[in-house]
Amino acid sequence: MAFELPKLGYDYAALEPHIDARTMEIHYTKHHQAYVNNLNTAIAGTEWEQKSLEDIMANVSKLSAAVRNNGGGHYNHTLYWTVMGPNKGGSPKGDLLEAINQTFGSFDKFKELFTQAGMTRFGSGWAWLVKVGNELKITSTPNQDNPMMDIAEVKGLPLLGADVWEHAYYLKYQNRRNEYLAAFWNVVNWDEVERRFKRT
Ligand code: MN3
């Protein structure tokens, strides 16, 4: 069973003005589709064709660079589309907000540290909020690595991920990653982040 590009839950223009329609269209139809196609090619005819993406992530150290990069790309973008949405932003609620306050001091401090993780990731990669056991951690990964991978420095369930590859922001923000990361807060779908947080 080959992996497929998941349906996007909103239009390309739905995250305007924070993330522009052209970036969304290219990012989803070209970049994400390429990760899916290349992952399928890389696992074709192997036992990994029958495995879940989570299984592949957990065994990435034994697999090829093509599987690591494209499997990671597929996992990361699938998460990215769902933790964003139109008319979102604001702040988390309930247990998640409480956990964020307890771990990082405040929601503002959390945003500052998450942004810093994205800003200090040299080159291409991702900033993450991760659930490790019952704890929250902020981390970043290079390229298309993620906290689900057995090779990750901080391993756990990613709750929120921000793509800091230039392809995620260059058309609108050029080199200004800081402006993209500031705008990102306006589209975060906290309901989805909270749903992931409650997963055991
Ligand atoms: Mn991307």
XYZ file of N, CA, C and O and ligand atoms in Angstrom:
801
model
N 0.838 -1.203 0.000
C 0.000 0.000 0.000
C 0.874 1.255 0.000
O 1.612 1.505 0.935
N 0.752 1.997 -1.056
C 1.608 3.175 -1.185
C 1.079 4.327 -0.322
O -0.124 4.425 -0.068
N 1.983 5.152 0.119
C 1.583 6.356 0.850
C 0.981 7.362 -0.118
O 1.319 7.380 -1.302
N 0.065 8.169 0.406
C -0.617 9.160 -0.438
C -0.575 10.538 0.202
O -0.535 10.658 1.425
N -0.640 11.543 -0.652
C -0.735 12.919 -0.170
C -2.078 13.072 0.547
O -3.123 12.778 -0.036
N -2.080 13.484 1.817
C -3.363 13.626 2.530
C -4.130 14.849 2.004
O -3.522 15.793 1.510
N -5.440 14.792 2.117
C -6.256 15.949 1.717
C -5.925 17.147 2.604
O -5.760 17.006 3.814
N -5.847 18.316 1.982
C -5.645 19.550 2.732
C -7.029 20.002 3.208
O -7.974 20.032 2.426
N -7.149 20.353 4.487
C -8.455 20.675 5.055
C -8.972 22.074 4.752
O -10.007 22.480 5.274
N -8.234 22.823 3.931
C -8.629 24.211 3.625
C -8.011 24.615 2.296
O -7.149 23.907 1.772
N -8.466 25.755 1.757
C -7.956 26.244 0.463
C -6.535 26.793 0.605
O -6.142 27.190 1.698
N -5.857 26.871 -0.524
C -4.491 27.426 -0.522
C -4.471 28.851 0.035
O -3.507 29.255 0.668
N -5.550 29.604 -0.218
C -5.577 31.012 0.200
C -6.084 31.196 1.630
O -6.110 32.313 2.140
N -6.450 30.091 2.278
C -7.141 30.194 3.572
C -6.279 30.766 4.697
O -6.800 31.274 5.681
N -4.968 30.675 4.556
C -4.088 31.173 5.628
C -3.543 32.566 5.339
O -2.699 33.081 6.083
N -4.036 33.178 4.234
C -3.651 34.549 3.920
C -4.113 35.467 5.049
O -5.163 35.201 5.636
N -3.438 36.546 5.353
C -2.204 37.019 4.721
C -0.941 36.418 5.354
O 0.146 36.747 4.943
N -1.115 35.545 6.323
C 0.041 35.074 7.095
C 0.906 34.127 6.279
O 2.131 34.204 6.300
N 0.259 33.200 5.583
C 0.965 32.328 4.650
C 0.236 32.457 3.320
O -0.981 32.231 3.243
N 0.962 32.859 2.301
C 0.340 33.197 1.017
C -0.061 31.955 0.228
O 0.527 30.874 0.389
N -1.054 32.140 -0.624
C -1.654 31.035 -1.384
C -0.640 30.345 -2.295
O -0.646 29.119 -2.419
N 0.215 31.108 -2.922
C 1.187 30.521 -3.858
C 2.164 29.600 -3.115
O 2.472 28.510 -3.585
N 2.617 30.061 -1.959
C 3.509 29.224 -1.136
C 2.794 27.935 -0.740
O 3.356 26.851 -0.854
N 1.556 28.069 -0.295
C 0.789 26.887 0.117
C 0.651 25.896 -1.033
O 0.833 24.694 -0.863
N 0.314 26.429 -2.217
C 0.079 25.556 -3.372
C 1.351 24.798 -3.763
O 1.326 23.582 -3.963
N 2.450 25.526 -3.858
C 3.714 24.884 -4.260
C 4.185 23.915 -3.179
O 4.624 22.802 -3.460
N 4.054 24.361 -1.923
C 4.526 23.557 -0.793
C 3.781 22.217 -0.743
O 4.382 21.156 -0.563
N 2.468 22.301 -0.927
C 1.637 21.096 -0.828
C 1.719 20.237 -2.094
O 1.980 19.036 -2.020
N 1.519 20.843 -3.257
C 1.418 20.044 -4.490
C 2.776 19.623 -5.048
O 2.851 18.630 -5.770
N 3.821 20.371 -4.752
C 5.149 20.030 -5.289
C 6.039 19.390 -4.218
O 6.502 18.268 -4.381
N 6.293 20.131 -3.136
C 7.230 19.623 -2.127
C 6.687 18.373 -1.428
O 7.344 17.339 -1.409
N 5.494 18.496 -0.846
C 4.966 17.347 -0.101
C 4.727 16.160 -1.038
O 5.072 15.019 -0.709
N 4.178 16.440 -2.217
C 3.941 15.343 -3.182
C 5.254 14.635 -3.528
O 5.289 13.404 -3.655
N 6.328 15.399 -3.657
C 7.628 14.796 -3.995
C 8.118 13.894 -2.862
O 8.661 12.811 -3.122
N 7.912 14.303 -1.613
C 8.316 13.447 -0.484
C 7.540 12.134 -0.525
O 8.106 11.060 -0.299
N 6.249 12.227 -0.804
C 5.411 11.027 -0.876
C 5.881 10.114 -2.012
O 6.089 8.908 -1.812
N 6.085 10.685 -3.182
C 6.518 9.874 -4.343
C 7.876 9.226 -4.090
O 8.070 8.040 -4.369
N 8.800 10.011 -3.556
C 10.160 9.495 -3.342
C 10.196 8.462 -2.219
O 10.978 7.515 -2.278
N 9.329 8.637 -1.209
C 9.227 7.629 -0.149
C 8.727 6.313 -0.750
O 9.289 5.244 -0.486
N 7.679 6.392 -1.550
C 7.124 5.173 -2.167
C 8.165 4.464 -3.027
O 8.277 3.237 -2.982
N 8.932 5.233 -3.771
C 9.991 4.644 -4.597
C 11.042 3.972 -3.721
O 11.499 2.864 -4.014
N 11.400 4.657 -2.618
C 12.490 4.160 -1.761
C 12.122 2.869 -1.025
O 13.000 2.076 -0.704
N 10.842 2.666 -0.737
C 10.442 1.458 0.002
C 9.832 0.382 -0.902
O 9.485 -0.701 -0.429
N 9.707 0.672 -2.173
C 9.073 -0.275 -3.110
C 9.796 -1.621 -3.072
O 11.032 -1.673 -3.142
N 9.038 -2.679 -2.916
C 9.601 -4.022 -2.922
C 10.277 -4.422 -1.624
O 10.879 -5.485 -1.541
N 10.173 -3.596 -0.583
C 10.756 -3.951 0.717
C 9.637 -4.202 1.728
O 8.478 -3.855 1.481
N 10.009 -4.769 2.886
C 9.016 -5.033 3.938
C 8.369 -3.738 4.450
O 7.271 -3.760 5.011
N 9.058 -2.605 4.252
C 8.577 -1.331 4.793
C 7.360 -0.811 4.055
O 6.674 0.080 4.529
N 7.081 -1.387 2.914
C 5.879 -1.041 2.161
C 4.614 -1.339 2.958
O 3.591 -0.695 2.764
N 4.703 -2.349 3.838
C 3.528 -2.783 4.606
C 3.441 -2.072 5.967
O 2.503 -2.291 6.717
N 4.446 -1.270 6.294
C 4.521 -0.689 7.640
C 3.912 0.710 7.680
O 3.778 1.381 6.672
N 3.581 1.129 8.920
C 3.048 2.479 9.093
C 4.202 3.478 9.043
O 5.367 3.122 9.243
N 3.833 4.710 8.818
C 4.835 5.774 8.783
C 5.521 5.897 10.149
O 6.729 6.126 10.231
N 4.754 5.707 11.227
C 5.306 5.769 12.588
C 6.361 4.679 12.788
O 7.399 4.921 13.403
N 6.081 3.490 12.276
C 7.019 2.366 12.342
C 8.308 2.695 11.598
O 9.406 2.378 12.066
N 8.145 3.283 10.444
C 9.312 3.657 9.636
C 10.159 4.681 10.394
O 11.377 4.540 10.490
N 9.487 5.680 10.990
C 10.218 6.704 11.746
C 11.019 6.073 12.889
O 12.160 6.444 13.148
N 10.408 5.107 13.565
C 11.028 4.480 14.739
C 12.222 3.598 14.381
O 12.976 3.182 15.265
N 12.394 3.316 13.091
C 13.481 2.442 12.644
C 14.391 3.093 11.610
O 15.133 2.410 10.902
N 14.321 4.396 11.566
C 14.992 5.149 10.498
C 16.519 4.924 10.477
O 17.142 4.962 9.417
N 17.096 4.646 11.641
C 18.556 4.439 11.702
C 19.003 3.241 10.858
O 20.153 3.161 10.453
N 18.077 2.298 10.608
C 18.428 1.098 9.828
C 18.101 1.272 8.353
O 18.324 0.349 7.562
N 17.528 2.406 7.999
C 17.009 2.584 6.637
C 17.858 3.574 5.843
O 18.746 4.223 6.379
N 17.561 3.690 4.564
C 18.367 4.536 3.682
C 18.103 6.021 3.952
O 17.088 6.397 4.541
N 19.026 6.837 3.482
C 18.864 8.293 3.584
C 17.599 8.728 2.848
O 16.899 9.646 3.282
N 17.272 8.064 1.759
C 16.070 8.429 0.992
C 14.810 8.199 1.820
O 13.881 9.016 1.789
N 14.777 7.112 2.589
C 13.608 6.837 3.429
C 13.548 7.846 4.584
O 12.491 8.387 4.896
N 14.695 8.103 5.186
C 14.755 9.073 6.291
C 14.270 10.458 5.830
O 13.422 11.077 6.461
N 14.810 10.922 4.717
C 14.481 12.271 4.250
C 13.042 12.384 3.753
O 12.334 13.332 4.088
N 12.612 11.422 2.971
C 11.281 11.525 2.366
C 10.181 11.033 3.296
O 9.079 11.579 3.298
N 10.488 10.019 4.121
C 9.532 9.589 5.131
C 9.331 10.701 6.159
O 8.205 11.008 6.555
N 10.426 11.310 6.565
C 10.345 12.453 7.478
C 9.562 13.590 6.837
O 8.694 14.188 7.464
N 9.862 13.854 5.587
C 9.152 14.921 4.864
C 7.652 14.668 4.833
O 6.851 15.589 5.032
N 7.262 13.422 4.604
C 5.834 13.083 4.553
C 5.206 13.235 5.942
O 4.151 13.853 6.096
N 5.856 12.709 6.969
C 5.315 12.827 8.333
C 5.182 14.302 8.738
O 4.145 14.748 9.222
N 6.260 15.050 8.540
C 6.316 16.429 9.017
C 5.269 17.319 8.348
O 4.594 18.108 9.012
N 5.127 17.188 7.032
C 4.168 18.044 6.333
C 2.732 17.632 6.639
O 1.857 18.491 6.756
N 2.491 16.333 6.810
C 1.152 15.879 7.180
C 0.736 16.529 8.505
O -0.397 16.987 8.662
N 1.694 16.588 9.448
C 1.412 17.242 10.729
C 1.241 18.759 10.557
O 0.296 19.350 11.082
N 2.130 19.342 9.805
C 2.156 20.817 9.608
C 0.814 21.340 9.086
O 0.291 22.319 9.601
N 0.232 20.665 8.077
C -1.050 21.144 7.513
C -2.158 21.105 8.552
O -3.056 21.927 8.523
N -2.106 20.134 9.464
C -3.214 19.999 10.414
C -3.058 20.885 11.644
O -4.039 21.171 12.309
N -1.836 21.287 11.957
C -1.667 22.175 13.116
C -1.774 23.641 12.708
O -1.516 24.534 13.509
N -2.189 23.863 11.458
C -2.511 25.222 11.023
C -3.943 25.212 10.502
O -4.477 24.163 10.152
N -4.559 26.383 10.461
C -5.899 26.462 9.898
C -6.341 27.902 9.809
O -5.743 28.795 10.417
N -7.409 28.131 9.018
C -7.943 29.483 8.890
C -8.683 29.887 10.167
O -9.260 29.034 10.839
N -8.682 31.153 10.488
C -9.353 31.691 11.674
C -8.903 30.997 12.943
O -9.716 30.672 13.811
N -7.617 30.729 13.025
C -7.072 30.077 14.224
C -6.176 31.062 14.963
O -6.442 32.244 14.996
N -5.099 30.573 15.533
C -4.244 31.437 16.329
C -4.770 31.533 17.742
O -5.391 30.585 18.241
N -4.541 32.645 18.403
C -4.965 32.771 19.795
C -4.056 31.946 20.682
O -2.868 31.797 20.405
N -4.654 31.363 21.728
C -3.802 30.606 22.646
C -4.453 29.269 22.984
O -5.652 29.088 22.811
N -3.634 28.321 23.468
C -4.188 27.030 23.872
C -5.037 27.187 25.130
O -5.017 28.239 25.774
N -5.796 26.143 25.461
C -6.671 26.203 26.629
C -6.425 24.992 27.533
O -5.686 24.084 27.173
N -7.094 25.000 28.643
C -7.188 23.822 29.503
C -5.857 23.231 29.928
O -4.924 23.948 30.276
N -5.791 21.889 29.882
C -4.620 21.158 30.364
C -3.357 21.515 29.584
O -2.266 21.552 30.147
N -3.505 21.739 28.293
C -2.335 22.072 27.478
C -1.762 23.425 27.896
O -0.558 23.568 28.075
N -2.648 24.401 28.081
C -2.185 25.719 28.516
C -1.501 25.611 29.875
O -0.435 26.197 30.109
N -2.101 24.842 30.749
C -1.538 24.653 32.086
C -0.137 24.030 32.007
O 0.797 24.466 32.681
N -0.002 23.005 31.156
C 1.294 22.334 30.988
C 2.326 23.297 30.394
O 3.491 23.289 30.793
N 1.903 24.110 29.451
C 2.811 25.096 28.844
C 3.260 26.110 29.895
O 4.445 26.423 30.014
N 2.300 26.603 30.689
C 2.643 27.574 31.737
C 3.599 26.978 32.757
O 4.559 27.618 33.172
N 3.317 25.738 33.132
C 4.157 25.084 34.142
C 5.567 24.829 33.634
O 6.543 24.978 34.371
N 5.671 24.433 32.375
C 6.970 24.058 31.816
C 7.804 25.267 31.435
O 9.013 25.304 31.685
N 7.156 26.238 30.795
C 7.925 27.349 30.212
C 7.727 28.678 30.955
O 8.366 29.662 30.599
N 6.842 28.717 31.931
C 6.620 29.946 32.693
C 5.378 30.676 32.255
O 4.580 31.097 33.080
N 5.201 30.820 30.948
C 4.013 31.482 30.402
C 3.884 31.122 28.930
O 4.835 30.609 28.324
N 2.715 31.433 28.359
C 2.513 31.180 26.929
C 3.444 32.059 26.094
O 4.011 31.620 25.098
N 3.629 33.308 26.533
C 4.541 34.208 25.811
C 5.977 33.691 25.828
O 6.686 33.774 24.836
N 6.380 33.181 26.983
C 7.745 32.642 27.096
C 7.895 31.407 26.196
O 8.923 31.228 25.535
N 6.844 30.576 26.165
C 6.857 29.413 25.274
C 7.048 29.864 23.824
O 7.878 29.313 23.091
N 6.284 30.870 23.400
C 6.380 31.352 22.017
C 7.791 31.863 21.719
O 8.338 31.621 20.642
N 8.357 32.539 22.689
C 9.719 33.071 22.536
C 10.734 31.927 22.335
O 11.575 31.975 21.444
N 10.618 30.885 23.164
C 11.570 29.759 23.088
C 11.379 28.936 21.819
O 12.345 28.474 21.212
N 10.128 28.760 21.413
C 9.838 28.012 20.182
C 10.400 28.777 18.975
O 11.036 28.185 18.083
N 10.182 30.079 18.964
C 10.696 30.926 17.883
C 12.225 30.870 17.841
O 12.828 30.764 16.766
N 12.814 30.904 19.014
C 14.282 30.809 19.106
C 14.786 29.477 18.528
O 15.803 29.445 17.825
N 14.058 28.399 18.799
C 14.438 27.083 18.248
C 14.401 27.120 16.722
O 15.268 26.552 16.053
N 13.404 27.801 16.177
C 13.303 27.920 14.719
C 14.365 28.840 14.139
O 14.932 28.577 13.073
N 14.637 29.919 14.843
C 15.606 30.915 14.354
C 17.036 30.395 14.406
O 17.872 30.780 13.601
N 17.336 29.559 15.380
C 18.717 29.097 15.548
C 18.992 27.787 14.809
O 20.115 27.303 14.823
N 17.985 27.223 14.178
C 18.206 26.038 13.338
C 18.896 26.512 12.062
O 18.289 27.165 11.230
N 20.174 26.195 11.909
C 20.940 26.661 10.759
C 20.535 25.870 9.517
O 20.452 24.648 9.557
N 20.283 26.586 8.424
C 19.882 25.907 7.201
C 18.430 25.477 7.283
O 17.589 26.229 7.770
N 18.135 24.274 6.844
C 16.757 23.810 6.749
C 16.407 22.880 7.902
O 17.243 22.109 8.355
N 15.160 22.949 8.358
C 14.740 22.060 9.421
C 13.397 22.461 9.991
O 12.610 23.133 9.330
N 13.172 22.049 11.226
C 11.878 22.228 11.881
C 12.070 22.624 13.348
O 13.012 22.172 13.998
N 11.133 23.431 13.847
C 11.023 23.701 15.286
C 9.831 22.898 15.800
O 8.817 22.779 15.101
N 9.971 22.341 17.004
C 8.946 21.429 17.532
C 8.570 21.722 18.983
O 9.437 22.054 19.793
N 7.301 21.495 19.292
C 6.864 21.279 20.667
C 6.589 19.783 20.762
O 5.820 19.242 19.953
N 7.228 19.126 21.722
C 7.185 17.666 21.799
C 6.687 17.222 23.173
O 7.033 17.831 24.190
N 5.899 16.169 23.186
C 5.504 15.546 24.450
C 6.406 14.335 24.670
O 6.417 13.383 23.882
N 7.188 14.412 25.738
C 8.117 13.336 26.086
C 7.627 12.753 27.403
O 7.770 13.389 28.452
N 7.019 11.572 27.353
C 6.354 11.064 28.551
C 5.248 12.039 28.915
O 4.379 12.325 28.094
N 5.313 12.588 30.120
C 4.319 13.593 30.493
C 4.864 15.010 30.459
O 4.227 15.939 30.937
N 6.061 15.147 29.882
C 6.694 16.468 29.853
C 6.611 17.108 28.481
O 6.571 16.421 27.462
N 6.654 18.426 28.471
C 6.729 19.162 27.216
C 8.161 19.627 27.004
O 8.831 20.059 27.948
N 8.623 19.543 25.758
C 9.949 20.048 25.427
C 9.898 20.775 24.103
O 9.077 20.449 23.242
N 10.800 21.731 23.954
C 10.975 22.415 22.675
C 12.288 21.926 22.093
O 13.282 21.805 22.808
N 12.268 21.620 20.804
C 13.503 21.177 20.168
C 13.466 21.611 18.706
O 12.460 22.148 18.230
N 14.554 21.359 18.000
C 14.537 21.532 16.552
C 15.313 20.388 15.928
O 16.120 19.733 16.601
N 15.016 20.131 14.665
C 15.700 19.058 13.943
C 16.191 19.600 12.602
O 15.591 20.515 12.048
N 17.264 19.008 12.065
C 17.732 19.409 10.738
C 16.934 18.703 9.636
O 16.342 17.645 9.868
N 16.949 19.291 8.473
C 16.387 18.659 7.262
C 14.953 18.198 7.504
O 14.136 18.981 7.956
N 14.636 16.907 7.227
C 13.279 16.410 7.481
C 13.266 15.424 8.652
O 12.355 14.604 8.767
N 14.248 15.512 9.516
C 14.222 14.693 10.725
C 13.081 15.157 11.634
O 12.594 16.284 11.504
N 12.682 14.303 12.555
C 11.637 14.681 13.514
C 11.774 13.854 14.794
O 12.520 12.874 14.830
N 11.057 14.266 15.853
C 11.197 13.597 17.160
C 10.652 12.169 17.203
O 10.845 11.479 18.201
N 9.993 11.720 16.151
C 9.516 10.336 16.089
C 10.630 9.385 15.686
O 10.494 8.162 15.815
N 11.717 9.947 15.173
C 12.791 9.100 14.645
C 13.678 8.570 15.765
O 13.964 9.286 16.731
N 14.146 7.338 15.597
C 15.007 6.729 16.622
C 16.359 7.446 16.735
O 17.038 7.274 17.741
N 16.701 8.243 15.756
C 17.983 8.968 15.799
C 17.832 10.375 16.398
O 18.814 11.092 16.544
N 16.615 10.754 16.774
C 16.387 12.131 17.246
C 17.033 12.382 18.601
O 17.076 11.497 19.459
N 17.512 13.595 18.780
C 18.112 14.019 20.051
C 17.043 14.050 21.147
O 17.256 13.569 22.248
N 15.891 14.652 20.828
C 14.745 14.662 21.732
C 13.663 13.807 21.083
O 13.114 14.169 20.049
N 13.380 12.658 21.707
C 12.394 11.729 21.129
C 11.075 11.857 21.863
O 11.037 11.907 23.086
N 9.980 11.901 21.104
C 8.664 11.991 21.705
C 7.620 12.216 20.632
O 7.910 12.060 19.438
N 6.419 12.585 21.081
C 5.334 12.844 20.141
C 5.320 14.332 19.785
O 5.125 15.173 20.667
N 5.532 14.678 18.523
C 5.469 16.090 18.154
C 4.028 16.601 18.241
O 3.112 15.960 17.715
N 3.846 17.722 18.943
C 2.504 18.303 19.064
C 2.324 19.443 18.079
O 1.247 19.645 17.540
N 3.384 20.207 17.880
C 3.346 21.374 16.988
C 4.676 21.430 16.260
O 5.728 21.224 16.876
N 4.633 21.678 14.966
C 5.866 21.785 14.189
C 5.800 22.967 13.250
O 4.769 23.200 12.617
N 6.886 23.726 13.189
C 6.991 24.825 12.221
C 8.112 24.504 11.240
O 9.254 24.270 11.643
N 7.755 24.473 9.983
C 8.697 24.226 8.895
C 9.547 25.486 8.726
O 9.011 26.566 8.465
N 10.856 25.373 8.910
C 11.700 26.559 8.695
C 12.600 26.414 7.457
O 13.598 27.114 7.332
N 12.221 25.510 6.551
C 12.879 25.502 5.251
C 12.500 26.805 4.532
O 11.366 27.270 4.667
N 13.405 27.331 3.726
C 13.082 28.572 2.999
C 11.842 28.413 2.117
O 11.100 29.367 1.909
N 11.600 27.199 1.605
C 10.432 27.023 0.719
C 9.116 27.301 1.458
O 8.094 27.510 0.830
N 9.152 27.303 2.795
C 7.935 27.550 3.579
C 7.599 29.040 3.669
O 6.477 29.402 4.046
N 8.563 29.907 3.355
C 8.301 31.344 3.565
C 8.951 32.295 2.568
O 8.667 33.486 2.566
N 9.818 31.797 1.696
C 10.660 32.715 0.915
C 9.877 33.615 -0.032
O 10.234 34.771 -0.211
N 8.798 33.114 -0.656
C 8.046 33.923 -1.629
C 7.479 35.175 -0.981
O 7.479 36.247 -1.579
N 7.002 35.040 0.240
C 6.388 36.197 0.920
C 7.374 36.950 1.812
O 7.356 38.166 1.868
N 8.219 36.208 2.504
C 9.062 36.850 3.523
C 10.543 36.920 3.133
O 11.346 37.467 3.888
N 10.903 36.350 1.977
C 12.301 36.260 1.554
C 13.161 35.690 2.684
O 12.844 34.646 3.188
N 14.195 36.431 3.090
C 15.108 35.891 4.104
C 14.608 36.098 5.534
O 15.272 35.699 6.483
N 13.416 36.713 5.697
C 12.972 37.123 7.033
C 12.216 36.006 7.764
O 11.009 36.065 7.963
N 12.959 34.998 8.149
C 12.373 33.853 8.866
C 11.655 34.326 10.133
O 10.627 33.761 10.514
N 12.193 35.363 10.770
C 11.570 35.883 12.002
C 10.141 36.355 11.760
O 9.258 36.134 12.581
N 9.904 36.985 10.597
C 8.555 37.495 10.296
C 7.585 36.337 10.012
O 6.412 36.371 10.393
N 8.095 35.329 9.336
C 7.274 34.126 9.086
C 6.909 33.462 10.407
O 5.746 33.107 10.642
N 7.882 33.321 11.296
C 7.609 32.649 12.574
C 6.675 33.483 13.446
O 5.860 32.933 14.193
N 6.755 34.807 13.333
C 5.827 35.670 14.078
C 4.408 35.490 13.522
O 3.433 35.398 14.275
N 4.298 35.409 12.196
C 2.982 35.244 11.546
C 2.384 33.862 11.812
O 1.159 33.701 11.857
N 3.246 32.885 11.988
C 2.816 31.495 12.216
C 1.821 31.398 13.383
O 0.846 30.628 13.318
N 2.031 32.193 14.437
C 1.139 32.123 15.613
C -0.297 32.461 15.258
O -1.224 32.047 15.955
N -0.499 33.219 14.174
C -1.862 33.593 13.771
C -2.624 32.458 13.107
O -3.832 32.571 12.871
N -1.936 31.388 12.740
C -2.603 30.277 12.048
C -2.525 28.960 12.815
O -3.003 27.930 12.335
N -1.926 28.972 14.005
C -1.807 27.709 14.743
C -3.192 27.211 15.173
O -3.982 27.951 15.754
N -3.450 25.954 14.855
C -4.710 25.296 15.210
C -4.527 24.605 16.568
O -4.166 23.429 16.635
N -4.787 25.346 17.630
C -4.535 24.820 18.978
C -5.429 23.636 19.327
O -5.074 22.811 20.167
N -6.620 23.562 18.683
C -7.501 22.409 18.924
C -6.801 21.114 18.522
O -6.896 20.100 19.215
N -6.097 21.163 17.384
C -5.383 19.977 16.906
C -4.167 19.685 17.797
O -3.876 18.527 18.104
N -3.472 20.729 18.225
C -2.315 20.540 19.114
C -2.790 19.897 20.418
O -2.163 18.970 20.939
N -3.936 20.375 20.920
C -4.511 19.831 22.150
C -4.947 18.376 21.973
O -4.750 17.538 22.854
N -5.496 18.063 20.818
C -5.917 16.685 20.520
C -4.697 15.754 20.559
O -4.741 14.664 21.113
N -3.595 16.205 20.008
C -2.374 15.400 20.013
C -1.833 15.263 21.440
O -1.352 14.210 21.831
N -1.913 16.351 22.204
C -1.440 16.363 23.596
C -2.178 15.317 24.433
O -1.590 14.683 25.312
N -3.456 15.122 24.139
C -4.276 14.184 24.919
C -4.095 12.740 24.485
O -4.593 11.819 25.141
N -3.424 12.537 23.350
C -3.155 11.188 22.867
C -2.191 10.497 23.805
O -1.269 11.119 24.310
N -2.404 9.208 24.050
C -1.480 8.543 24.968
C -0.460 7.701 24.222
O -0.652 7.376 23.079
Mn 8.328 22.085 3.755
